[in-house]
Coordinates of C-alpha atoms and ligand atoms in Angstrom, one line a residue:
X236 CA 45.6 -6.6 -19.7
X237 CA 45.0 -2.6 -19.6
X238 CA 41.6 -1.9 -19.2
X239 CA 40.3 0.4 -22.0
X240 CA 37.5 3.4 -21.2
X241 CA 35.2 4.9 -23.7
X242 CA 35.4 8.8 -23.4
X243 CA 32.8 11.0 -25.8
X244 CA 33.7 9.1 -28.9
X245 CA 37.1 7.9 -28.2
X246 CA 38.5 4.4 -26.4
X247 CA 41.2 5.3 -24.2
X248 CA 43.5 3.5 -21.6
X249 CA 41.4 3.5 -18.6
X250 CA 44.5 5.5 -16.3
X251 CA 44.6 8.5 -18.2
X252 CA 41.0 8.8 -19.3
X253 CA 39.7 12.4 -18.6
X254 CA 36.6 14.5 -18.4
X255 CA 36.8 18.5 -18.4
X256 CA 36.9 20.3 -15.0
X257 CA 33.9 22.0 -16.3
X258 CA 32.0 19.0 -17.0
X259 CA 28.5 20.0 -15.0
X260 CA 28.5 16.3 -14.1
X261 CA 31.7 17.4 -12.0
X262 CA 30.3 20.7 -10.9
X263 CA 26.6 19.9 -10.3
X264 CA 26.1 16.3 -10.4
X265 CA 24.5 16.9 -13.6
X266 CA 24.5 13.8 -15.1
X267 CA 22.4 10.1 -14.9
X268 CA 24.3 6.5 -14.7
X269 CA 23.6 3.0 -15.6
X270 CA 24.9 0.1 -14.4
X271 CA 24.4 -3.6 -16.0
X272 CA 25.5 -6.9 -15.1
X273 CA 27.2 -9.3 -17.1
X274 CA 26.9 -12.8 -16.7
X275 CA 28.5 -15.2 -19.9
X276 CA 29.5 -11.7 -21.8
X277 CA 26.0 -10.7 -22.0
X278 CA 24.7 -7.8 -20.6
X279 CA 21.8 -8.3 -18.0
X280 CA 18.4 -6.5 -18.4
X281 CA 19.8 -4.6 -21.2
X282 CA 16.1 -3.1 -22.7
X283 CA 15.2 -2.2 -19.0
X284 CA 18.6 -0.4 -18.7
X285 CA 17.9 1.8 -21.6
X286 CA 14.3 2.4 -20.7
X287 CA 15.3 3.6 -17.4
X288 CA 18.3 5.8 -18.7
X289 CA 15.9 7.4 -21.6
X290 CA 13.6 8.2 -18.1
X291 CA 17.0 9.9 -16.0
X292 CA 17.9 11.5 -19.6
X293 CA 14.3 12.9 -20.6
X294 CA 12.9 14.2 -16.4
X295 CA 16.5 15.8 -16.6
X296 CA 15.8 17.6 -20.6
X297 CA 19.5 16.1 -21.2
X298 CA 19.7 14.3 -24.7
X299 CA 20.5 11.6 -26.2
X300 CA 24.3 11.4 -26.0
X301 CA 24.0 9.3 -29.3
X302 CA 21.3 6.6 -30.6
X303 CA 19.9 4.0 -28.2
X304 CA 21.5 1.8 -30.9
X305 CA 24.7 3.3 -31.2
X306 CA 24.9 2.9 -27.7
X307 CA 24.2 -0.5 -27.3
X308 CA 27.0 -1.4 -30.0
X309 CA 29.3 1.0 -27.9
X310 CA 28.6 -0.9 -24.8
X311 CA 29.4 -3.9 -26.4
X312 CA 32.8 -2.8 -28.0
X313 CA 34.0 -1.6 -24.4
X314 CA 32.8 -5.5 -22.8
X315 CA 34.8 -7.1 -25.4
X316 CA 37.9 -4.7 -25.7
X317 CA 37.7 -5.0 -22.2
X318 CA 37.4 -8.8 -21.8
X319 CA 34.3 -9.1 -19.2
X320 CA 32.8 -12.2 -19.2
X321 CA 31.5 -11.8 -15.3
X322 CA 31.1 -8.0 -14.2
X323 CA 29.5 -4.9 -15.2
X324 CA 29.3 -2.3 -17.5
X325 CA 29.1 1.4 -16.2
X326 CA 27.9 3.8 -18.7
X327 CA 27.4 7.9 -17.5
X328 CA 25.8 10.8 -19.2
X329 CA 26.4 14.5 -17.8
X330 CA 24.5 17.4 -19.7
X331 CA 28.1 18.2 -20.9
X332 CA 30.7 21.0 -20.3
X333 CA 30.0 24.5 -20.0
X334 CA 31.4 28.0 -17.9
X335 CA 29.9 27.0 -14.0
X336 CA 26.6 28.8 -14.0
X337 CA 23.6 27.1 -12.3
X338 CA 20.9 27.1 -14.9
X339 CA 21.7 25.5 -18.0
X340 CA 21.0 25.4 -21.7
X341 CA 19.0 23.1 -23.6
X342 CA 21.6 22.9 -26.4
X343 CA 24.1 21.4 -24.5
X344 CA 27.1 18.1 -25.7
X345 CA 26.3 15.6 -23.6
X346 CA 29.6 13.8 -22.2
X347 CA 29.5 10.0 -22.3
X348 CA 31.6 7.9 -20.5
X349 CA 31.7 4.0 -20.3
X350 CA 33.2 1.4 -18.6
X351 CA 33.5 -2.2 -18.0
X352 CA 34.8 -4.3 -14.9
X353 CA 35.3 -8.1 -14.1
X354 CA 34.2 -9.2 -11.0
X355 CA 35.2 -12.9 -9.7
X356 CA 33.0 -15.3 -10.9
X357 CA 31.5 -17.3 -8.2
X358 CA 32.0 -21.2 -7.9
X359 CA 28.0 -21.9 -7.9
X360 CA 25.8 -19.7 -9.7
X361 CA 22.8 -21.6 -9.2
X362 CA 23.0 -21.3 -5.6
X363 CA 22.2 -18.1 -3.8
X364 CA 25.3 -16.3 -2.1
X365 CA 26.3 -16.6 1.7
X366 CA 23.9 -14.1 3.4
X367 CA 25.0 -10.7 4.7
X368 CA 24.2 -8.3 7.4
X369 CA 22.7 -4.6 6.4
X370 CA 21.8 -1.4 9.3
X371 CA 19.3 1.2 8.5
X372 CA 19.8 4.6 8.4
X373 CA 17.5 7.5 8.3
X374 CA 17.0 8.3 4.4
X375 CA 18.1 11.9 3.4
X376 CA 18.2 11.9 0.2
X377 CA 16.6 14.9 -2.2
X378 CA 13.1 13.9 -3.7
X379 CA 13.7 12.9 -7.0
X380 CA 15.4 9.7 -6.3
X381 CA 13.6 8.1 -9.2
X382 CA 16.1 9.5 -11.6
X383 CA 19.5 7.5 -11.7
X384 CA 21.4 10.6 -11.2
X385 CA 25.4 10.9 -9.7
X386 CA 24.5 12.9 -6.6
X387 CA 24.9 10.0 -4.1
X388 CA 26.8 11.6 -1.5
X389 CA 23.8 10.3 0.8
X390 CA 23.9 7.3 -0.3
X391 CA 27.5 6.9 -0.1
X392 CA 27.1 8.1 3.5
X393 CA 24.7 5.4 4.4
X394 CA 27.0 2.9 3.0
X395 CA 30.0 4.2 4.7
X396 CA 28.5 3.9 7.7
X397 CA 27.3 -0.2 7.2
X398 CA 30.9 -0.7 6.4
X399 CA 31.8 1.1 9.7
X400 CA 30.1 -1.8 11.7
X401 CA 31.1 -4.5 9.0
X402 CA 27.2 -4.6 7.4
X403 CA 26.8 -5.1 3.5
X404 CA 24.3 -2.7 3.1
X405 CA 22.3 0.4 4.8
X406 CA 18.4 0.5 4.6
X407 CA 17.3 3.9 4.4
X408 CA 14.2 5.0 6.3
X409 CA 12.0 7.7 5.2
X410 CA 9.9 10.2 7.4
X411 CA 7.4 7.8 7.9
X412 CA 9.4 5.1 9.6
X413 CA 9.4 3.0 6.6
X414 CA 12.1 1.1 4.3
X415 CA 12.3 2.7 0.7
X416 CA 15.7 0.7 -0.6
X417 CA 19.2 0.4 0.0
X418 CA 21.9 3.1 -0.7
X419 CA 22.5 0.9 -4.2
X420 CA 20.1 -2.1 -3.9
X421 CA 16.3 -2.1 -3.8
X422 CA 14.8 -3.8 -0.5
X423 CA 12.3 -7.1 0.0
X424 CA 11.4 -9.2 2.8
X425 CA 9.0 -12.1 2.7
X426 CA 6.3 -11.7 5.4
X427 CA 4.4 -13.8 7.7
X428 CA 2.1 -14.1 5.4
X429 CA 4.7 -15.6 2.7
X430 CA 4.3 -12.1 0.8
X431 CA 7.1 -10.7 -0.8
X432 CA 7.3 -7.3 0.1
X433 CA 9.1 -4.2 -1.4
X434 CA 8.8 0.1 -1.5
X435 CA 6.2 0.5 -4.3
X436 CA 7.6 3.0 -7.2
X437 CA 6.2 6.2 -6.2
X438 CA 9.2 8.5 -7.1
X439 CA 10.8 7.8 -3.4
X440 CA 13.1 4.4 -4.7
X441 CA 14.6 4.0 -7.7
X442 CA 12.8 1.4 -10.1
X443 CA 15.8 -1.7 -10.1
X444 CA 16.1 -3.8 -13.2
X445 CA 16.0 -6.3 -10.9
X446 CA 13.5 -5.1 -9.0
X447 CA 11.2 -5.3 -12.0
X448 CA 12.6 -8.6 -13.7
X449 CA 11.7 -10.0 -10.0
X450 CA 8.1 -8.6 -10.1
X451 CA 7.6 -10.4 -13.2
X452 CA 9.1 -13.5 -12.3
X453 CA 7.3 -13.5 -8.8
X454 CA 3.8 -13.6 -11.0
X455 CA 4.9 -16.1 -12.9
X456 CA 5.5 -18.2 -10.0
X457 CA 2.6 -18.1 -8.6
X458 CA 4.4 -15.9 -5.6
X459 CA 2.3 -13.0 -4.6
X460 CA 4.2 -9.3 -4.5
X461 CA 3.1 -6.6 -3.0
X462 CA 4.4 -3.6 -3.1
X463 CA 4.0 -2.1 0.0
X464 CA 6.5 -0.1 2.2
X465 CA 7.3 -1.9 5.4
X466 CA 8.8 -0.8 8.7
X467 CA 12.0 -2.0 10.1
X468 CA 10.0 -4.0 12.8
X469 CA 7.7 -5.6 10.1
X470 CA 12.0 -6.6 8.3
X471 CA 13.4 -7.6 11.7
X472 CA 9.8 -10.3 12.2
X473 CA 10.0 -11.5 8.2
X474 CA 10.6 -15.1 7.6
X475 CA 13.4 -13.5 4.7
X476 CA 15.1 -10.4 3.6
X477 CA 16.9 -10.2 0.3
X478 CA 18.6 -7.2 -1.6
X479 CA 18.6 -6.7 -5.1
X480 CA 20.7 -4.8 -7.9
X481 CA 22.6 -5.2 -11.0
X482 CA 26.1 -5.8 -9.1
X483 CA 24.6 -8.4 -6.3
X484 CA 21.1 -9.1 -8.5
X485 CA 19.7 -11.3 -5.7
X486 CA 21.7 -11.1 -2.4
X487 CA 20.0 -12.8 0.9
X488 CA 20.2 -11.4 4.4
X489 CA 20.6 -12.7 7.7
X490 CA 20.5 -9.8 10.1
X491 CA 19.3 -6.3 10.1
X492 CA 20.4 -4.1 12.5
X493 CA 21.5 -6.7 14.5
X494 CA 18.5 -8.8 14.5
X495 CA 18.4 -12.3 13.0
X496 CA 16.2 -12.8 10.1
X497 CA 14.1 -16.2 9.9
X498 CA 14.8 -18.9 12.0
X499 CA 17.4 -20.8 10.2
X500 CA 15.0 -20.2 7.1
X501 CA 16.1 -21.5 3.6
X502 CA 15.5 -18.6 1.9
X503 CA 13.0 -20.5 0.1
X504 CA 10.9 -17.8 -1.8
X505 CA 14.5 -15.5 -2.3
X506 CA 15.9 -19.0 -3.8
X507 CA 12.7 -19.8 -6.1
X508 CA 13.2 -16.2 -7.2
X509 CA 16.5 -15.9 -7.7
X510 CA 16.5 -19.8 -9.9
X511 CA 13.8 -17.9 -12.4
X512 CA 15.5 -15.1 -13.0
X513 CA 19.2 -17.3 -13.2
X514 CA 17.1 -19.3 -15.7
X515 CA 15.4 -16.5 -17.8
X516 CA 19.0 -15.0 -18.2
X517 CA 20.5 -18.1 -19.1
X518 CA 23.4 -17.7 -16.7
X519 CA 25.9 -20.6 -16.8
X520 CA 25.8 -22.3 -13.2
Ligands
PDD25 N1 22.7 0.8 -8.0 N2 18.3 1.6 -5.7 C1 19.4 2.3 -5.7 C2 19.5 3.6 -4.9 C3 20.5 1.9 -6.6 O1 21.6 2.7 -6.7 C4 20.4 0.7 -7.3 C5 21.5 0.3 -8.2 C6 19.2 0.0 -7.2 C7 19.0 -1.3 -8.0 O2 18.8 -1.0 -9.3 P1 19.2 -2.1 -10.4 O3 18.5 -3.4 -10.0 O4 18.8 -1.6 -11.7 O5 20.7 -2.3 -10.4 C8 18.2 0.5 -6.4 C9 23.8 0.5 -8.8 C10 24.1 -1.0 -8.9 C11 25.0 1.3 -8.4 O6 24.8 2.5 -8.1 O7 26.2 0.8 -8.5

């Protein structure tokens, strides 16, 4: 089956869809991004998806490509002319096309672009998956990280380099010596003190829809959270390490930077987690 994009207000066979050379998404990675899971072909953490794109789309003065409702229907149009029943949907909004100037008007057409993607369904989704390995890498990234913008070139960096030595993920440490997130994934451990840990939301991580679904769920389970930035040591000593985003949601970890994490742990508080969110979402097993 051809997979079908949705281009500023047209579906279009995904190989020849198009945006204009002087799109300033193109030019000046002036534009935000969403990406939701999709689990039973329903989207994941829809409302905090939105939420968190009106945040990019208003810090950045870029509007509304069309209404929060519109776009939800949209989204939903490209999942089922798409097919996705296990995947994501990708959704980006640049400020729009314009001659290459650096400042920018306020009356601009915002370009929107959506897509969907299935992703292999795995054979237990009750179960957590087989842990992976992440590396950390110092965190260069500009200050505004707390907008879901397209200028991930460090990020991509950082990842290209954990796939250099085979690792999942890279960690990315700020000034201080501390872990703020992942190149695409938010970062936890569980201390010694059975605390789940994780960067607070100060503007230096971006705010996960997992990240917060978790937070919620952790309180509701009697699990206590705190969100307080913690040192590579502090990840390399925790009895668990987990990732989370919309593509793994809730991924465990067994070594960081070469160092194993627990001692043949269960990933008991990452499981108990990850089984109230599975349930909340209703996700077949
Ligand atoms: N990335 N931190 C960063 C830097 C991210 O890029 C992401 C998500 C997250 C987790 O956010 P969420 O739980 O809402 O997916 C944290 C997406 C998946 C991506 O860029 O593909």
């Amino acid at each position: 089956m051809s997979r079908i994009a949705y281009v500023n207000g047209r579906y279009c066979p995904h190989n020849g869809a198009a945006i204009h050379i002087e799109d300033r998404g193109y030019q000046f990675a002036d534009a935000v991004y969403e990406v939701c899971g999709i689990r039973d072909g329903k989207m994941l953490d829809e409302e905090a998806h939105l939420n968190r794109l009106d945040w990019s789309l208003g810090e950045l003065e870029i509007p509304w490509p069309m209404t929060r409702s519109a776009l939800q229907v949209t989204m939903r149009e490209v999942i089922r002319r798409n097919r996705v029943r296990h995947g994501m949907i990708y959704l980006q909004v640049s400020r729009g096309r314009a001659r290459r100037a650096h400042s920018y008007s306020a009356h601009m057409n915002p370009a929107l672009v959506i897509t969907a993607t299935s992703t292999p369904r795995p054979q237990n989704a009750q179960v957590l998956p087989q842990p992976v390995s992440v590396i950390t890498q110092p965190d260069i990234r500009w200050q505004r990280v707390d907008i879901k913008t397209v200028a991930l070139l460090p990020n991509s960096m950082a990842r290209h380099a954990a796939d250099n030595v085979g690792c999942r993920e890279a960690w990315l440490i700020n000034a201080e010596g501390k872990v703020t997130e992942g190149s695409s994934s938010n970062a936890w451990i569980v201390d010694q003190q059975n605390r789940v840990r994780t960067h607070p939301t100060n503007g230096r991580i971006l705010n996960g829809t997992v990240r917060q679904a978790l937070i919620r769920l952790a309180k509701q389970e009697g699990i206590e959270v705190s969100e307080i930035a913690f040192t590579p040591q502090e990840a390399y000593e925790a009895k668990e390490a987990f990732l989370t985003s919309s593509n793994a949601l809730v991924q465990p970890i067994n070594q960081i930077d070469g160092h194993k994490i627990g001692n043949a742990s269960q990933n008991e508080i990452s499981q108990q987690l990850w089984r109230a969110y599975y349930i909340e979402n209703q996700i077949a097993p």
